mmCIF file of the C-alpha atoms, coordinates in Angstrom:
data_MODEL
# 
_entry.id   MODEL 
# 
loop_
_atom_site.group_PDB 
_atom_site.id 
_atom_site.type_symbol 
_atom_site.label_atom_id 
_atom_site.label_alt_id 
_atom_site.label_comp_id 
_atom_site.label_asym_id 
_atom_site.label_entity_id 
_atom_site.label_seq_id 
_atom_site.pdbx_PDB_ins_code 
_atom_site.Cartn_x 
_atom_site.Cartn_y 
_atom_site.Cartn_z 
_atom_site.occupancy 
_atom_site.B_iso_or_equiv 
_atom_site.pdbx_formal_charge 
_atom_site.auth_seq_id 
_atom_site.auth_comp_id 
_atom_site.auth_asym_id 
_atom_site.auth_atom_id 
_atom_site.pdbx_PDB_model_num 
ATOM 1   C CA . MET A 1 1   ? 22.925 147.881 108.722 1.00 0.00 ? 1   MET A CA 1 
ATOM 2   C CA . MET A 1 2   ? 23.300 148.936 105.319 1.00 0.00 ? 2   MET A CA 1 
ATOM 3   C CA . LYS A 1 3   ? 21.439 145.843 103.835 1.00 0.00 ? 3   LYS A CA 1 
ATOM 4   C CA . GLN A 1 4   ? 18.346 146.713 106.106 1.00 0.00 ? 4   GLN A CA 1 
ATOM 5   C CA . ILE A 1 5   ? 18.048 149.882 104.991 1.00 0.00 ? 5   ILE A CA 1 
ATOM 6   C CA . TYR A 1 6   ? 18.367 149.325 101.420 1.00 0.00 ? 6   TYR A CA 1 
ATOM 7   C CA . ILE A 1 7   ? 16.172 145.874 101.630 1.00 0.00 ? 7   ILE A CA 1 
ATOM 8   C CA . LEU A 1 8   ? 13.296 148.577 103.083 1.00 0.00 ? 8   LEU A CA 1 
ATOM 9   C CA . THR A 1 9   ? 13.782 150.792 100.328 1.00 0.00 ? 9   THR A CA 1 
ATOM 10  C CA . LEU A 1 10  ? 13.385 148.245 97.420  1.00 0.00 ? 10  LEU A CA 1 
ATOM 11  C CA . PHE A 1 11  ? 10.457 147.485 99.725  1.00 0.00 ? 11  PHE A CA 1 
ATOM 12  C CA . ILE A 1 12  ? 9.043  150.551 99.572  1.00 0.00 ? 12  ILE A CA 1 
ATOM 13  C CA . CYS A 1 13  ? 9.907  150.373 95.704  1.00 0.00 ? 13  CYS A CA 1 
ATOM 14  C CA . TYR A 1 14  ? 9.272  147.440 95.013  1.00 0.00 ? 14  TYR A CA 1 
ATOM 15  C CA . SER A 1 15  ? 5.441  147.206 96.659  1.00 0.00 ? 15  SER A CA 1 
ATOM 16  C CA . TYR A 1 16  ? 4.973  150.628 94.370  1.00 0.00 ? 16  TYR A CA 1 
ATOM 17  C CA . PHE A 1 17  ? 5.485  148.831 90.829  1.00 0.00 ? 17  PHE A CA 1 
ATOM 18  C CA . GLY A 1 18  ? 3.883  145.561 91.978  1.00 0.00 ? 18  GLY A CA 1 
ATOM 19  C CA . ILE A 1 19  ? 6.608  143.279 92.479  1.00 0.00 ? 19  ILE A CA 1 
ATOM 20  C CA . SER A 1 20  ? 4.717  140.605 94.719  1.00 0.00 ? 20  SER A CA 1 
ATOM 21  C CA . GLN A 1 21  ? 8.081  138.985 95.931  1.00 0.00 ? 21  GLN A CA 1 
ATOM 22  C CA . THR A 1 22  ? 9.842  140.222 99.690  1.00 0.00 ? 22  THR A CA 1 
ATOM 23  C CA . THR A 1 23  ? 12.869 141.547 99.210  1.00 0.00 ? 23  THR A CA 1 
ATOM 24  C CA . GLU A 1 24  ? 14.324 138.905 101.715 1.00 0.00 ? 24  GLU A CA 1 
ATOM 25  C CA . GLU A 1 25  ? 13.275 136.080 99.302  1.00 0.00 ? 25  GLU A CA 1 
ATOM 26  C CA . TYR A 1 26  ? 13.951 137.368 96.241  1.00 0.00 ? 26  TYR A CA 1 
ATOM 27  C CA . TYR A 1 27  ? 17.810 138.270 97.149  1.00 0.00 ? 27  TYR A CA 1 
ATOM 28  C CA . ALA A 1 28  ? 17.894 134.963 99.517  1.00 0.00 ? 28  ALA A CA 1 
ATOM 29  C CA . PRO A 1 29  ? 19.666 133.121 96.485  1.00 0.00 ? 29  PRO A CA 1 
ATOM 30  C CA . PHE A 1 30  ? 21.891 135.650 95.715  1.00 0.00 ? 30  PHE A CA 1 
ATOM 31  C CA . TYR A 1 31  ? 23.512 136.149 99.816  1.00 0.00 ? 31  TYR A CA 1 
ATOM 32  C CA . GLU A 1 32  ? 23.544 133.198 99.839  1.00 0.00 ? 32  GLU A CA 1 
ATOM 33  C CA . ARG A 1 33  ? 26.856 133.124 97.740  1.00 0.00 ? 33  ARG A CA 1 
ATOM 34  C CA . ILE A 1 34  ? 28.520 135.886 99.267  1.00 0.00 ? 34  ILE A CA 1 
ATOM 35  C CA . SER A 1 35  ? 31.556 134.904 101.402 1.00 0.00 ? 35  SER A CA 1 
ATOM 36  C CA . TYR A 1 36  ? 34.061 136.513 102.596 1.00 0.00 ? 36  TYR A CA 1 
ATOM 37  C CA . PRO A 1 37  ? 36.933 135.469 101.963 1.00 0.00 ? 37  PRO A CA 1 
ATOM 38  C CA . ASP A 1 38  ? 39.426 134.809 105.152 1.00 0.00 ? 38  ASP A CA 1 
ATOM 39  C CA . SER A 1 39  ? 42.389 135.786 102.978 1.00 0.00 ? 39  SER A CA 1 
ATOM 40  C CA . LEU A 1 40  ? 41.185 139.098 102.699 1.00 0.00 ? 40  LEU A CA 1 
ATOM 41  C CA . LYS A 1 41  ? 39.923 138.980 106.184 1.00 0.00 ? 41  LYS A CA 1 
ATOM 42  C CA . GLU A 1 42  ? 43.862 138.617 107.139 1.00 0.00 ? 42  GLU A CA 1 
ATOM 43  C CA . GLN A 1 43  ? 44.502 141.635 104.549 1.00 0.00 ? 43  GLN A CA 1 
ATOM 44  C CA . LYS A 1 44  ? 41.804 143.464 106.520 1.00 0.00 ? 44  LYS A CA 1 
ATOM 45  C CA . VAL A 1 45  ? 40.165 144.430 103.159 1.00 0.00 ? 45  VAL A CA 1 
ATOM 46  C CA . GLU A 1 46  ? 36.955 145.554 103.627 1.00 0.00 ? 46  GLU A CA 1 
ATOM 47  C CA . GLY A 1 47  ? 34.303 147.876 102.415 1.00 0.00 ? 47  GLY A CA 1 
ATOM 48  C CA . MET A 1 48  ? 31.898 148.671 99.662  1.00 0.00 ? 48  MET A CA 1 
ATOM 49  C CA . VAL A 1 49  ? 31.445 146.849 96.973  1.00 0.00 ? 49  VAL A CA 1 
ATOM 50  C CA . TYR A 1 50  ? 28.541 148.321 94.133  1.00 0.00 ? 50  TYR A CA 1 
ATOM 51  C CA . LEU A 1 51  ? 26.507 146.056 92.212  1.00 0.00 ? 51  LEU A CA 1 
ATOM 52  C CA . GLU A 1 52  ? 24.675 147.707 89.480  1.00 0.00 ? 52  GLU A CA 1 
ATOM 53  C CA . TYR A 1 53  ? 21.614 145.417 87.413  1.00 0.00 ? 53  TYR A CA 1 
ATOM 54  C CA . TRP A 1 54  ? 18.650 145.931 85.483  1.00 0.00 ? 54  TRP A CA 1 
ATOM 55  C CA . ILE A 1 55  ? 15.003 144.333 86.138  1.00 0.00 ? 55  ILE A CA 1 
ATOM 56  C CA . GLU A 1 56  ? 13.831 143.925 82.545  1.00 0.00 ? 56  GLU A CA 1 
ATOM 57  C CA . LYS A 1 57  ? 9.847  144.110 81.623  1.00 0.00 ? 57  LYS A CA 1 
ATOM 58  C CA . ASP A 1 58  ? 9.523  141.045 81.315  1.00 0.00 ? 58  ASP A CA 1 
ATOM 59  C CA . GLY A 1 59  ? 11.482 140.686 84.843  1.00 0.00 ? 59  GLY A CA 1 
ATOM 60  C CA . SER A 1 60  ? 14.333 138.874 83.814  1.00 0.00 ? 60  SER A CA 1 
ATOM 61  C CA . ILE A 1 61  ? 17.884 140.479 85.378  1.00 0.00 ? 61  ILE A CA 1 
ATOM 62  C CA . THR A 1 62  ? 20.390 141.370 83.046  1.00 0.00 ? 62  THR A CA 1 
ATOM 63  C CA . ASN A 1 63  ? 23.563 143.398 82.631  1.00 0.00 ? 63  ASN A CA 1 
ATOM 64  C CA . GLN A 1 64  ? 25.059 142.430 86.445  1.00 0.00 ? 64  GLN A CA 1 
ATOM 65  C CA . ASN A 1 65  ? 28.337 144.544 86.918  1.00 0.00 ? 65  ASN A CA 1 
ATOM 66  C CA . VAL A 1 66  ? 30.287 146.246 89.617  1.00 0.00 ? 66  VAL A CA 1 
ATOM 67  C CA . THR A 1 67  ? 30.736 149.823 89.519  1.00 0.00 ? 67  THR A CA 1 
ATOM 68  C CA . LYS A 1 68  ? 33.151 150.174 92.525  1.00 0.00 ? 68  LYS A CA 1 
ATOM 69  C CA . SER A 1 69  ? 34.797 147.941 94.608  1.00 0.00 ? 69  SER A CA 1 
ATOM 70  C CA . VAL A 1 70  ? 37.517 147.570 97.238  1.00 0.00 ? 70  VAL A CA 1 
ATOM 71  C CA . HIS A 1 71  ? 39.324 144.457 95.593  1.00 0.00 ? 71  HIS A CA 1 
ATOM 72  C CA . PRO A 1 72  ? 39.419 142.168 92.802  1.00 0.00 ? 72  PRO A CA 1 
ATOM 73  C CA . ALA A 1 73  ? 38.088 139.161 94.616  1.00 0.00 ? 73  ALA A CA 1 
ATOM 74  C CA . LEU A 1 74  ? 35.175 140.733 96.314  1.00 0.00 ? 74  LEU A CA 1 
ATOM 75  C CA . THR A 1 75  ? 34.294 142.074 92.594  1.00 0.00 ? 75  THR A CA 1 
ATOM 76  C CA . LYS A 1 76  ? 34.210 138.581 91.122  1.00 0.00 ? 76  LYS A CA 1 
ATOM 77  C CA . ILE A 1 77  ? 32.401 137.094 94.416  1.00 0.00 ? 77  ILE A CA 1 
ATOM 78  C CA . VAL A 1 78  ? 29.676 139.534 93.899  1.00 0.00 ? 78  VAL A CA 1 
ATOM 79  C CA . LEU A 1 79  ? 29.357 139.941 90.390  1.00 0.00 ? 79  LEU A CA 1 
ATOM 80  C CA . ASP A 1 80  ? 29.489 135.457 90.305  1.00 0.00 ? 80  ASP A CA 1 
ATOM 81  C CA . ALA A 1 81  ? 26.519 135.633 93.135  1.00 0.00 ? 81  ALA A CA 1 
ATOM 82  C CA . SER A 1 82  ? 24.412 138.150 91.333  1.00 0.00 ? 82  SER A CA 1 
ATOM 83  C CA . TYR A 1 83  ? 23.648 135.756 88.884  1.00 0.00 ? 83  TYR A CA 1 
ATOM 84  C CA . PHE A 1 84  ? 21.402 134.029 91.183  1.00 0.00 ? 84  PHE A CA 1 
ATOM 85  C CA . ILE A 1 85  ? 19.379 136.931 91.410  1.00 0.00 ? 85  ILE A CA 1 
ATOM 86  C CA . LYS A 1 86  ? 15.891 135.844 91.047  1.00 0.00 ? 86  LYS A CA 1 
ATOM 87  C CA . PRO A 1 87  ? 13.433 137.095 87.746  1.00 0.00 ? 87  PRO A CA 1 
ATOM 88  C CA . ILE A 1 88  ? 11.036 139.045 89.856  1.00 0.00 ? 88  ILE A CA 1 
ATOM 89  C CA . VAL A 1 89  ? 7.104  138.674 89.389  1.00 0.00 ? 89  VAL A CA 1 
ATOM 90  C CA . TYR A 1 90  ? 4.735  142.129 88.546  1.00 0.00 ? 90  TYR A CA 1 
ATOM 91  C CA . ASP A 1 91  ? 1.504  141.758 90.113  1.00 0.00 ? 91  ASP A CA 1 
ATOM 92  C CA . LEU A 1 92  ? 0.358  144.539 87.604  1.00 0.00 ? 92  LEU A CA 1 
ATOM 93  C CA . PRO A 1 93  ? -1.338 144.721 84.534  1.00 0.00 ? 93  PRO A CA 1 
ATOM 94  C CA . GLU A 1 94  ? 1.127  144.210 82.070  1.00 0.00 ? 94  GLU A CA 1 
ATOM 95  C CA . GLU A 1 95  ? 0.656  147.579 80.658  1.00 0.00 ? 95  GLU A CA 1 
ATOM 96  C CA . ARG A 1 96  ? 2.595  149.327 83.722  1.00 0.00 ? 96  ARG A CA 1 
ATOM 97  C CA . TYR A 1 97  ? 5.849  146.946 83.863  1.00 0.00 ? 97  TYR A CA 1 
ATOM 98  C CA . VAL A 1 98  ? 8.721  149.226 83.974  1.00 0.00 ? 98  VAL A CA 1 
ATOM 99  C CA . ARG A 1 99  ? 12.507 148.729 83.336  1.00 0.00 ? 99  ARG A CA 1 
ATOM 100 C CA . LEU A 1 100 ? 14.572 149.364 86.255  1.00 0.00 ? 100 LEU A CA 1 
ATOM 101 C CA . LYS A 1 101 ? 18.110 149.839 87.173  1.00 0.00 ? 101 LYS A CA 1 
ATOM 102 C CA . ILE A 1 102 ? 19.248 148.541 90.919  1.00 0.00 ? 102 ILE A CA 1 
ATOM 103 C CA . THR A 1 103 ? 22.018 149.855 92.683  1.00 0.00 ? 103 THR A CA 1 
ATOM 104 C CA . LEU A 1 104 ? 23.152 147.084 95.223  1.00 0.00 ? 104 LEU A CA 1 
ATOM 105 C CA . PRO A 1 105 ? 25.568 148.278 98.026  1.00 0.00 ? 105 PRO A CA 1 
ATOM 106 C CA . ILE A 1 106 ? 27.197 145.138 99.576  1.00 0.00 ? 106 ILE A CA 1 
ATOM 107 C CA . ASN A 1 107 ? 29.330 145.958 102.483 1.00 0.00 ? 107 ASN A CA 1 
ATOM 108 C CA . PHE A 1 108 ? 32.637 143.473 103.225 1.00 0.00 ? 108 PHE A CA 1 
ATOM 109 C CA . LYS A 1 109 ? 32.841 144.282 107.158 1.00 0.00 ? 109 LYS A CA 1 
ATOM 110 C CA . LEU A 1 110 ? 36.006 143.003 109.603 1.00 0.00 ? 110 LEU A CA 1 
ATOM 111 C CA . ASP A 1 111 ? 34.235 142.382 112.378 1.00 0.00 ? 111 ASP A CA 1 
# 
């Protein structure tokens, strides 16, 4: 549920700033690399990891940082995957490009 709400929020935000990719296509390479280790499942480790990063005016992704996490292994998984977030493509005149700070919540939950 959290992922769906966040993606909808990003869609609205990205539409406003003229970002032409869909949020699903934008985050696909990131989410493909997120895995929930069996060892942590066995230990019943679950919770939120918050990834913060910047979208620069040129569309590049910088300053990836985990601001809150429930386990160091999940921090590493999310941070490693963050380098696969695709640069964005603005659909606005260049003078309207902005620098955006994004905080992305990733929920690791036992089924």
